[in-house]
Each structure stands twice: as C-alpha cells, then as structure tokens.
Coordinates of N, CA, C and O and ligand atoms in Angstrom, one line a residue:
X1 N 63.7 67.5 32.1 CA 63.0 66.2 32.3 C 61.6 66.5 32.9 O 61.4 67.2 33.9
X2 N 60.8 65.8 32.2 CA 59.2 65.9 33.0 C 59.3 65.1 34.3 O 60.0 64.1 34.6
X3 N 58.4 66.2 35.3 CA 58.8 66.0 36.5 C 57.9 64.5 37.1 O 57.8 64.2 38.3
X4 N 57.5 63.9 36.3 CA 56.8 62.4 36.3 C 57.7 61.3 36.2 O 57.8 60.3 36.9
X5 N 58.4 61.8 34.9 CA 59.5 61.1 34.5 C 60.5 60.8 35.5 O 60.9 59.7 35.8
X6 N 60.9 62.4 36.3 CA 62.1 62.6 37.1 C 62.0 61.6 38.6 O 62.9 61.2 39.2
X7 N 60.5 61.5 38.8 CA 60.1 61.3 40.2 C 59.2 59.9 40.2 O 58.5 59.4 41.1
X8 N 59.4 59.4 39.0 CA 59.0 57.6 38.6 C 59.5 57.0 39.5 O 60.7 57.0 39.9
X9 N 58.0 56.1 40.1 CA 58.5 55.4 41.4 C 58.6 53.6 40.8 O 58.4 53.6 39.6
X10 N 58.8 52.6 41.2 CA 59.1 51.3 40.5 C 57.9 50.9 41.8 O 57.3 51.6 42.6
X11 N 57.8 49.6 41.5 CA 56.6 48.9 42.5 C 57.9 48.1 43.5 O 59.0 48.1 43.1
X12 N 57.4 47.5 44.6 CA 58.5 47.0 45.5 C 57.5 46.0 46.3 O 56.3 46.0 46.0
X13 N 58.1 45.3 47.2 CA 56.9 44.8 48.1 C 57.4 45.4 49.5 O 57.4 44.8 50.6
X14 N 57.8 46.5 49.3 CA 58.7 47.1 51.0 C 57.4 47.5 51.0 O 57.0 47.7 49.8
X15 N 56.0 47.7 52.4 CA 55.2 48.3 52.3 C 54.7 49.2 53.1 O 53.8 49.1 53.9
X16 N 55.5 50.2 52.9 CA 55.6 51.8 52.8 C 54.4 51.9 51.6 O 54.4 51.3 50.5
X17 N 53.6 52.9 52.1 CA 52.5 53.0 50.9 C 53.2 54.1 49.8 O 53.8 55.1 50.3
X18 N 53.1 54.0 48.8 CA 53.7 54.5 47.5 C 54.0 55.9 48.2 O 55.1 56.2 48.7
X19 N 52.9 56.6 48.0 CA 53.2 58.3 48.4 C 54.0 58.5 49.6 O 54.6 59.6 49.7
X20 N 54.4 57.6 50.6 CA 55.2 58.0 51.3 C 56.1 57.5 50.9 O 56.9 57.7 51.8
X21 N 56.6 56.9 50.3 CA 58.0 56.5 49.6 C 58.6 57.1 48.2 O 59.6 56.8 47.6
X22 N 57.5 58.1 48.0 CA 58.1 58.8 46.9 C 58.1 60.2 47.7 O 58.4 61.2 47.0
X23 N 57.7 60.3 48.7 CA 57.9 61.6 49.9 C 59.5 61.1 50.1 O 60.5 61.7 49.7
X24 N 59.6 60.0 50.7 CA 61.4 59.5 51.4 C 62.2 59.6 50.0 O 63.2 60.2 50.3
X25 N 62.1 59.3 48.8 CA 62.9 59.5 47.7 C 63.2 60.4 47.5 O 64.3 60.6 47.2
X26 N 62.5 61.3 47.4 CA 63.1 62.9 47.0 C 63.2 63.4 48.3 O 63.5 64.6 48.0
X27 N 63.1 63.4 49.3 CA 64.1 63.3 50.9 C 65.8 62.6 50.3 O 66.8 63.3 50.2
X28 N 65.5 61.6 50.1 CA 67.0 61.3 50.1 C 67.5 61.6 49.2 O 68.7 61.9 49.3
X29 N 66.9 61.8 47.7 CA 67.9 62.5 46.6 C 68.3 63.8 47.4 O 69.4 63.8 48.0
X30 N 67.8 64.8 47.4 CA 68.0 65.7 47.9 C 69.1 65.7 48.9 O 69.9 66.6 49.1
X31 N 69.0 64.8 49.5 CA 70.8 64.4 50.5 C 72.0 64.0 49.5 O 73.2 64.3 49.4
X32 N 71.0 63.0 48.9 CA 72.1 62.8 47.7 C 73.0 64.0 47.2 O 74.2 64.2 47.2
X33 N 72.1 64.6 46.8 CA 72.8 65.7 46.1 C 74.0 66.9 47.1 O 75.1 67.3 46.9
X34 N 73.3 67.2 48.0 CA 73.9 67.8 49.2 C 75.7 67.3 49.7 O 76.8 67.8 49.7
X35 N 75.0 66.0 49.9 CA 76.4 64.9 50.3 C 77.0 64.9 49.2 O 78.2 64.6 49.5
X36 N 76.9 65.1 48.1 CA 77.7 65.0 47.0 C 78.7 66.7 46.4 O 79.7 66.9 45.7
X37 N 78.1 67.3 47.1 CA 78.3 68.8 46.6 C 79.3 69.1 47.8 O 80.4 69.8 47.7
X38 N 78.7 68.4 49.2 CA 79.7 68.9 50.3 C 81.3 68.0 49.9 O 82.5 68.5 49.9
X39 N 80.9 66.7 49.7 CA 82.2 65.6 49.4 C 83.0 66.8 48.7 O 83.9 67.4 49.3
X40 N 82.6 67.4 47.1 CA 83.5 68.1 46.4 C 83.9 69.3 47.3 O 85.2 69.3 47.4
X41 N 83.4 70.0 47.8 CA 84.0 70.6 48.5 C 85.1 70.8 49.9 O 85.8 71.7 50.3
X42 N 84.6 69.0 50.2 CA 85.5 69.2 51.1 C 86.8 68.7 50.6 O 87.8 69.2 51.3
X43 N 87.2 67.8 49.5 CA 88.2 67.6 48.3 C 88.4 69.1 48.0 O 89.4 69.4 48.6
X44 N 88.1 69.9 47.6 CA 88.3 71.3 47.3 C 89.4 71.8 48.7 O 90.5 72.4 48.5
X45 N 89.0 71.5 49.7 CA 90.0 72.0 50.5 C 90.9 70.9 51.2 O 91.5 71.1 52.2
X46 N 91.0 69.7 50.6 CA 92.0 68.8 50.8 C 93.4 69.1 49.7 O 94.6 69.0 50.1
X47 N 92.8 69.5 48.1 CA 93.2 69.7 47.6 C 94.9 71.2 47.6 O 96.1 71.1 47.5
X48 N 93.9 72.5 47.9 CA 94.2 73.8 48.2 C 94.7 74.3 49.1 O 95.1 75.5 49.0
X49 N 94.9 73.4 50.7 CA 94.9 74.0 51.7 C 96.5 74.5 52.0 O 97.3 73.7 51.8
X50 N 96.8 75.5 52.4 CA 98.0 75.6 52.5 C 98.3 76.5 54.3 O 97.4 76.9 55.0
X51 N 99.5 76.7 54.6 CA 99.6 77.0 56.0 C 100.2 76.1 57.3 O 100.3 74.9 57.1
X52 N 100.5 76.6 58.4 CA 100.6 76.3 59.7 C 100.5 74.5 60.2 O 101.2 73.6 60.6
X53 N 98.3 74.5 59.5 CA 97.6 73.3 60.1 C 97.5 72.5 58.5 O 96.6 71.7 58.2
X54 N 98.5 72.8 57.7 CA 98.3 71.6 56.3 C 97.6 70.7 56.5 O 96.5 70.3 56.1
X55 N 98.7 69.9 57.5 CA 98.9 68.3 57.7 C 97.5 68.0 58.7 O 97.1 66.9 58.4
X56 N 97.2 68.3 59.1 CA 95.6 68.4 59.9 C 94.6 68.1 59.2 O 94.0 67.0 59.3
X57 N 94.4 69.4 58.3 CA 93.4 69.9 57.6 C 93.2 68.9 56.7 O 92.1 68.5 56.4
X58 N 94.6 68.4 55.9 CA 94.6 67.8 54.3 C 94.1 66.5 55.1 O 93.0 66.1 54.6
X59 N 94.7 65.6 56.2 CA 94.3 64.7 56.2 C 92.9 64.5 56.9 O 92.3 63.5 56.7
X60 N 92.4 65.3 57.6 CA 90.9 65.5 58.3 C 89.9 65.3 57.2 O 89.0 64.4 57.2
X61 N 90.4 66.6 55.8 CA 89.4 66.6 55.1 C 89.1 65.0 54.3 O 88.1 64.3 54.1
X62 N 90.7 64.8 54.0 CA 90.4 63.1 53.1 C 89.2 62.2 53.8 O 88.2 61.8 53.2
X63 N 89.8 61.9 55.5 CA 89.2 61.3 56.0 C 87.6 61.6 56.0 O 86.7 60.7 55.8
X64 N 87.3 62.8 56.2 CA 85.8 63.1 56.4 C 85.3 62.9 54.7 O 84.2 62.3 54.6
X65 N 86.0 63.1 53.6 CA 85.0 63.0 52.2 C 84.9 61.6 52.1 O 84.1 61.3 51.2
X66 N 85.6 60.5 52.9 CA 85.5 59.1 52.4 C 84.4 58.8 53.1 O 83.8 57.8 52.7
X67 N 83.9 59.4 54.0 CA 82.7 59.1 54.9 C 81.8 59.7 54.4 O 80.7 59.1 54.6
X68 N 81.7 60.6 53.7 CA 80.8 61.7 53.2 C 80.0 61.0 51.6 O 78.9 61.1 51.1
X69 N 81.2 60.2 51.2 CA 81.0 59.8 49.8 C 80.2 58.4 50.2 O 79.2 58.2 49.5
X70 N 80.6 57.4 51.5 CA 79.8 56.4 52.1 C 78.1 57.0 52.2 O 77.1 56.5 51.7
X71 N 78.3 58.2 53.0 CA 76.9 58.3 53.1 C 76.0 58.8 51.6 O 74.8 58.9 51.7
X72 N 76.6 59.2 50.1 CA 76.2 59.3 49.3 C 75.5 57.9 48.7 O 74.4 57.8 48.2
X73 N 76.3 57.1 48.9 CA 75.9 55.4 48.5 C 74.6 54.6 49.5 O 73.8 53.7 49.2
X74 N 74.8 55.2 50.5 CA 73.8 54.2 51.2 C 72.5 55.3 51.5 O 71.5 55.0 52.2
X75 N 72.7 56.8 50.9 CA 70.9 57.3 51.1 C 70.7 57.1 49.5 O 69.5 56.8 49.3
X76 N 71.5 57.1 48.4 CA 71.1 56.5 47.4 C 70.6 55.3 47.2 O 69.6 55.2 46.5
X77 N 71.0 54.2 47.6 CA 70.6 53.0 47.9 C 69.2 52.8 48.6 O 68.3 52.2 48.1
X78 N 69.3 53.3 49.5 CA 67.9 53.5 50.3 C 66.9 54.0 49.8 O 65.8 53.6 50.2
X79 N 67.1 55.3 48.6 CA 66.2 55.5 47.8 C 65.5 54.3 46.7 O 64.4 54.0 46.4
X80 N 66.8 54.0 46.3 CA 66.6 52.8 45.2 C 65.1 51.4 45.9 O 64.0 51.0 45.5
X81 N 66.1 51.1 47.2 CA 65.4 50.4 47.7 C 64.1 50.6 48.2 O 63.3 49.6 48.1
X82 N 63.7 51.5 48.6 CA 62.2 52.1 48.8 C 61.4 52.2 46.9 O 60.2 52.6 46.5
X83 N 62.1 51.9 46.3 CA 61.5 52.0 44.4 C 61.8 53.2 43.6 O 61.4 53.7 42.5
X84 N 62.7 53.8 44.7 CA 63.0 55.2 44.0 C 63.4 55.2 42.8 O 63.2 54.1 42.3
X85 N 64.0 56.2 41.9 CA 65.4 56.4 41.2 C 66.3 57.8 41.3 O 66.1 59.0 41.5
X86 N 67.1 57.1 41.0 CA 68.5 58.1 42.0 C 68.3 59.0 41.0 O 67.6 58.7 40.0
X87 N 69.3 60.7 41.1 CA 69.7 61.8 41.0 C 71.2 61.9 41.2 O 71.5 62.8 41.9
X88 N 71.8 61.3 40.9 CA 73.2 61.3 41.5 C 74.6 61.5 40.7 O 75.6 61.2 41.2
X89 N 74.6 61.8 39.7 CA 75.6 62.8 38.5 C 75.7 64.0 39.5 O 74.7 64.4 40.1
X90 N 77.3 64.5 39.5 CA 77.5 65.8 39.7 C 76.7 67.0 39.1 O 76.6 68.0 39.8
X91 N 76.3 67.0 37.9 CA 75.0 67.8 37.1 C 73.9 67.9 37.8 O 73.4 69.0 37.8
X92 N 73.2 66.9 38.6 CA 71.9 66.6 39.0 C 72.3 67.5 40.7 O 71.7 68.4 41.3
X93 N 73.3 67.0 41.1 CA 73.7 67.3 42.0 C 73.6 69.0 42.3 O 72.7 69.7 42.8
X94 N 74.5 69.2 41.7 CA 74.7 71.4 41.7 C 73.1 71.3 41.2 O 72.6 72.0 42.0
X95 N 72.6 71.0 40.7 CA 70.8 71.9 40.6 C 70.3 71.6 41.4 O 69.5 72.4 41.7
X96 N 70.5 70.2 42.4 CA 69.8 70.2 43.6 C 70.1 71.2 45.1 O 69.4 71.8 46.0
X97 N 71.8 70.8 44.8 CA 72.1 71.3 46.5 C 71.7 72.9 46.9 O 71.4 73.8 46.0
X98 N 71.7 73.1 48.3 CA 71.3 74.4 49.2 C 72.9 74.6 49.5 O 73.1 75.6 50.1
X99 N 73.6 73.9 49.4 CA 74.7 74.5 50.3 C 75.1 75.7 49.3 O 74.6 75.9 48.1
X100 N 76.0 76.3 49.8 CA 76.9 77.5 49.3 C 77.9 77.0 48.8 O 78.6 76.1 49.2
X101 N 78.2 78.0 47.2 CA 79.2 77.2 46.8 C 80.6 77.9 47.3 O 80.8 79.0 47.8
X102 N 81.2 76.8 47.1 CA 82.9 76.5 48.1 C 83.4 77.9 47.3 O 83.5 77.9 46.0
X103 N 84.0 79.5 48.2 CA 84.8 80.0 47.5 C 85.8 79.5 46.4 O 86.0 78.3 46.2
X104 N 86.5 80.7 45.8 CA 87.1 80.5 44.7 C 88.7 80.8 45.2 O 89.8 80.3 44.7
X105 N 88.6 81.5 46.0 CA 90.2 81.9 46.4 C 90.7 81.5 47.8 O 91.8 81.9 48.1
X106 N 90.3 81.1 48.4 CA 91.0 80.3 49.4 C 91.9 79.7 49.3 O 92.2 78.9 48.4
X107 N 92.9 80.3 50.6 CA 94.3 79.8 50.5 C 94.6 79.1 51.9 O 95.0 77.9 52.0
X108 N 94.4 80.0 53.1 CA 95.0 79.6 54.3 C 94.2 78.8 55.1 O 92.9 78.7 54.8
X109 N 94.8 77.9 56.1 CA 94.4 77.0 57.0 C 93.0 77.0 57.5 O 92.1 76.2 57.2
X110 N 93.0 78.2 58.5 CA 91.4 78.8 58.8 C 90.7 79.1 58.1 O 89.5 79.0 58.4
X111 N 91.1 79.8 56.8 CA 90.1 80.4 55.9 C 88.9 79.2 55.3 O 87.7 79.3 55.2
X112 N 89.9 77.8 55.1 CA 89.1 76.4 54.3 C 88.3 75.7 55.9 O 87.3 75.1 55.8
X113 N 88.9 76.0 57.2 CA 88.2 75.2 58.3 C 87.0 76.0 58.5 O 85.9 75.7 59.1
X114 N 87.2 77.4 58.0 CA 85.8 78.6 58.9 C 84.7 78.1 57.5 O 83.5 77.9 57.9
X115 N 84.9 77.7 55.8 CA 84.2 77.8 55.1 C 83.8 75.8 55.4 O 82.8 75.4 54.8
X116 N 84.3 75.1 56.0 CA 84.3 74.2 55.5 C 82.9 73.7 57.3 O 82.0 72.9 57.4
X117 N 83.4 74.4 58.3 CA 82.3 74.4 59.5 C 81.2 75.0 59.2 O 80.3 74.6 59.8
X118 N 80.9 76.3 58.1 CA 79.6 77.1 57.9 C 79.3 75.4 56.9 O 78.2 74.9 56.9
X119 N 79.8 75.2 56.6 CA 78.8 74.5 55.0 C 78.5 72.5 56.0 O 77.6 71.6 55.8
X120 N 79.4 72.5 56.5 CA 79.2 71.5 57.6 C 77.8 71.0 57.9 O 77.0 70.1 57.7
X121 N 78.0 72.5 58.7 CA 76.9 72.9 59.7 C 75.6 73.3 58.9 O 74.4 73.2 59.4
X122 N 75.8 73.7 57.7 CA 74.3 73.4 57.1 C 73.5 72.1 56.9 O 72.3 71.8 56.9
X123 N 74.8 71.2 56.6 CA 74.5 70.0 55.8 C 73.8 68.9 56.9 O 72.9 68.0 56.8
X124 N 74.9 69.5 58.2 CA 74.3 68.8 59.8 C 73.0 69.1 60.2 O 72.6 68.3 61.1
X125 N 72.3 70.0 59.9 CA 70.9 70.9 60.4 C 69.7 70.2 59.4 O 68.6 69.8 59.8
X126 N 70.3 70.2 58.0 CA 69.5 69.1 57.1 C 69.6 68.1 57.7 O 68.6 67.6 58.1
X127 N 70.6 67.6 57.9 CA 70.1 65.4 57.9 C 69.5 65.5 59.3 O 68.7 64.6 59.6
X128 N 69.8 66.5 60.5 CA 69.1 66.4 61.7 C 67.9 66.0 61.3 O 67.5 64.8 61.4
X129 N 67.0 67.3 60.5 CA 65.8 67.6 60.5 C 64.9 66.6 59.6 O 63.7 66.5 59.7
X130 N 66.0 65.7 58.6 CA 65.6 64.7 58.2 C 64.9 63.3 59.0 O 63.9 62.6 58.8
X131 N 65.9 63.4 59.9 CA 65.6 62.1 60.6 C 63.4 62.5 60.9 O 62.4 61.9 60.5
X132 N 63.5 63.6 61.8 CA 61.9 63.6 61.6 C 61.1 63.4 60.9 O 60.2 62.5 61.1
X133 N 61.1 64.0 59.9 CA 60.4 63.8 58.4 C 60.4 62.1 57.9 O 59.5 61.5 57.4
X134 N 61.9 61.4 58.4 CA 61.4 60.2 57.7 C 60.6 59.4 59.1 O 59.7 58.7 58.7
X135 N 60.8 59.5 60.2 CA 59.7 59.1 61.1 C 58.7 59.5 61.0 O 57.8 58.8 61.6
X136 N 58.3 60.6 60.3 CA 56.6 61.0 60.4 C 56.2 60.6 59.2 O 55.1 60.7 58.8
X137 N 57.4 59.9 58.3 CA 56.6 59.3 57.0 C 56.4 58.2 57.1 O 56.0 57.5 56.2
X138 N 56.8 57.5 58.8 CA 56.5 56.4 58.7 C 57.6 55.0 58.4 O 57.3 53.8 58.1
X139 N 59.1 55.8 58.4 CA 60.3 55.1 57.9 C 61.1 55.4 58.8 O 61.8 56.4 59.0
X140 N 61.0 54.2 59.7 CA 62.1 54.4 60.9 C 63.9 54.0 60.5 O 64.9 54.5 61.0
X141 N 63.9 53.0 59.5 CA 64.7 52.7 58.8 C 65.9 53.6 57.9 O 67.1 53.4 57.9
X142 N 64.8 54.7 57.2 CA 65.8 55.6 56.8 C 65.7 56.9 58.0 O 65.9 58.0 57.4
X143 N 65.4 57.1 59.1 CA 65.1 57.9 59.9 C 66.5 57.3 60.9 O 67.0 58.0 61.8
X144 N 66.7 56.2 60.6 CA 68.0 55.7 61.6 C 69.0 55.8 60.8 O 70.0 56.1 61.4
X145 N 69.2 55.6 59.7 CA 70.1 56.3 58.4 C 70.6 57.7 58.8 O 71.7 57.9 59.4
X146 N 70.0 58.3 58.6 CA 69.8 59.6 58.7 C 70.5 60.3 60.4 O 71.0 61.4 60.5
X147 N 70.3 59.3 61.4 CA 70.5 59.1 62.6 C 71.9 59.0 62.6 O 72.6 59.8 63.3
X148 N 72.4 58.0 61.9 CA 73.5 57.7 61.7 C 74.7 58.4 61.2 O 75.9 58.5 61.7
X149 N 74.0 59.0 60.0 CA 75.1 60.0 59.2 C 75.0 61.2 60.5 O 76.1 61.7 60.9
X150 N 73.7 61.7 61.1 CA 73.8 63.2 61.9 C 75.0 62.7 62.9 O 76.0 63.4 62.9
X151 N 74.8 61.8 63.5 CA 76.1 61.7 64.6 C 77.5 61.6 64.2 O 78.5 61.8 65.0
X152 N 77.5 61.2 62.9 CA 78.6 61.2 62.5 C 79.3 62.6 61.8 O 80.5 62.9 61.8
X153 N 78.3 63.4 61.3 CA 78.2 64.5 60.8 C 78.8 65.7 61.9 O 79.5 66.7 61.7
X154 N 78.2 65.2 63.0 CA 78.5 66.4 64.4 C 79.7 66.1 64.5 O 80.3 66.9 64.0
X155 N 80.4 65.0 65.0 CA 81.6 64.3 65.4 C 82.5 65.2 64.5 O 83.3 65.9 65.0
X156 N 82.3 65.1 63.1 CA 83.2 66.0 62.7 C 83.4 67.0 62.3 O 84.5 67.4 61.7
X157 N 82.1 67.7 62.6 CA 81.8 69.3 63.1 C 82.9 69.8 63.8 O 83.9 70.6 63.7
X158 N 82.2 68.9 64.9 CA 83.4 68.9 66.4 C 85.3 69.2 65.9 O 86.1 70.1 66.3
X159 N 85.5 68.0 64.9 CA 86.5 68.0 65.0 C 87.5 69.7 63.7 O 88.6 70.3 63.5
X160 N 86.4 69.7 63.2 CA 86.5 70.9 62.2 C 86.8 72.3 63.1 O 87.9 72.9 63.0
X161 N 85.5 72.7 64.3 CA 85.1 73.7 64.9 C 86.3 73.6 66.2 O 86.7 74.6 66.8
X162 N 86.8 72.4 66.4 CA 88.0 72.9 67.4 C 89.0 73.5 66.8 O 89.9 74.1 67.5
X163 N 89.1 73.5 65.9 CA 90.6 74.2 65.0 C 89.9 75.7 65.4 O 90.8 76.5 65.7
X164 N 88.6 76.3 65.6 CA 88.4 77.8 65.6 C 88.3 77.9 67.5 O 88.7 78.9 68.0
X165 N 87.8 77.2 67.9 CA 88.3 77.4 69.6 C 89.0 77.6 70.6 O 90.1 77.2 70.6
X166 N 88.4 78.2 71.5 CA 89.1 78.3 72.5 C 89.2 78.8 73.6 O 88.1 78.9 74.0
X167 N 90.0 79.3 74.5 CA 89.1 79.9 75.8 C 88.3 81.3 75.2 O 88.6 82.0 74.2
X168 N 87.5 81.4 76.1 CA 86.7 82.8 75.7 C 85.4 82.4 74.9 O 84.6 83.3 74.5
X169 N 85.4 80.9 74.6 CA 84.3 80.7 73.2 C 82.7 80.2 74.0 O 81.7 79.8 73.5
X170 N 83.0 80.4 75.5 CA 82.1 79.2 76.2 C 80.5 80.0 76.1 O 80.6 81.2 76.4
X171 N 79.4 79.5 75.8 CA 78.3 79.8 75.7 C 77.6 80.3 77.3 O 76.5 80.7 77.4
Ligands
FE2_201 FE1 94.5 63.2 48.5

C-alpha cells in the first residue's frame, strides 16, 4: 500500500491541527498493533501452560488478554476519532509490532511467566513513553489513554513478576 494511502487522514472538527493528529495516529496504530500481537501471545500461554501454577497462570493470563484486547478498541477508536484510519488485522499487526515473537516450545509455568514479563515489560516501556509524545503533540486526551492502559499495564506486570520473586530480589 502507498504510504499516502496507508496514512489518509479524514477531516474532523476535533481541532488538533492535521499534522499532529496524523503524528497521534500512527502513535496509536502502532499500539494497536503491539496490543494486538501481545493479546495473542498472552492467549498463547493461556492456551499451553502446563505445571505446578496452571490454574494461576491460565486464569491471570485470560484475565489480562480481555483487558489487553479492551485497550486494542479504545487506542483504535481514538485513532479513528482524531480522523485517522486503523491498521488493525492480525496481518497489519505482525508487520507492525517490536515485541518478540512468543517462543515456539514452551511448556512449563515459569518458562510462559519469565517470556510473558520480558514482552510485558516491553509493551509497558512503549505506552509509558507514549503518554509524552501525545502531550507534546498537544493531546492530553490520548496522553490520559495511554495513562490509563500504563497503570494498568504495571499492575499486571506486578502481578506476572511476583510469580519470579522473592527474598533476595530487593534492589
Ligand atoms: Fe480460555
């Protein structure tokens, strides 16, 4: 796709001046895409997990992809709504995302919590650094978005990274 085509903005009366609202659109596809690649993966280890912490892990992970897939809908939306147009097919997705893809052989409890806190923790470092970017573009709106999903994103960092803690871990 020509990248004019790809990055066609619509007219709106939100007034964010065009160029910075096609700066926040491809900000949020690009989450889009991310949030969509992490959801599968963390379904990847809802699906596979086997071990000790099954019943933990299987239901931690369900819980965290229904939230994960929420935040897929409303930075898409927010794109839309600033005049964007979405990127949001699993196809569009794998060409966009940075995260690492989800091994192929994972079996045990720790093995899916140690792969599923590295890729976490990427996706958490993104929407942090997002929130600045949409305040210096001038969009406190999706900058509180973004606000929103990071605290929520840590929370279950938190709740991932205590499965690998413990005494001896203190900074
Ligand atoms: Fe399930």
């Amino acid at each position: 796709m020509a990248t004019g085509q790809k990055n066609r903005m619509f007219r709106t009366h939100v007034d964010i001046p065009q160029k910075k609202r096609a700066q926040l659109v491809t900000l949020l596809n690009q989450h889009v895409a991310e949030a969509l690649d992490l959801y599968s993966q963390v379904k990847q280890a809802h699906w596979n997990v086997k071990g000790k912490h099954f019943y933990s892990i299987h239901t931690l992970t369900d819980t965290f992809a229904a939230e994960v897939i929420e935040f897929v809908d409303d930075l898409a939306e927010r794109a839309t709504a600033l005049g964007g147009y979405v990127h949001g097919t699993v196809r569009m997705a794998a060409e966009a995302t940075t995260l690492p893809e989800y091994p192929m052989d994972l079996v045990d409890d720790m093995g899916h919590v140690a792969a599923l806190v590295d890729r976490i923790g990427h996706f958490a470092s993104s929407v942090r650094s997002a929130i600045d970017t949409a305040e210096e573009l001038g969009d406190k709106d999706t900058a509180d978005l973004y606000t929103g999903i990071s605290r929520q994103v840590d929370k279950r960092l938190w709740f991932f990274e205590a499965h690998l803690q413990g005494e001896g871990d203190h900074e």
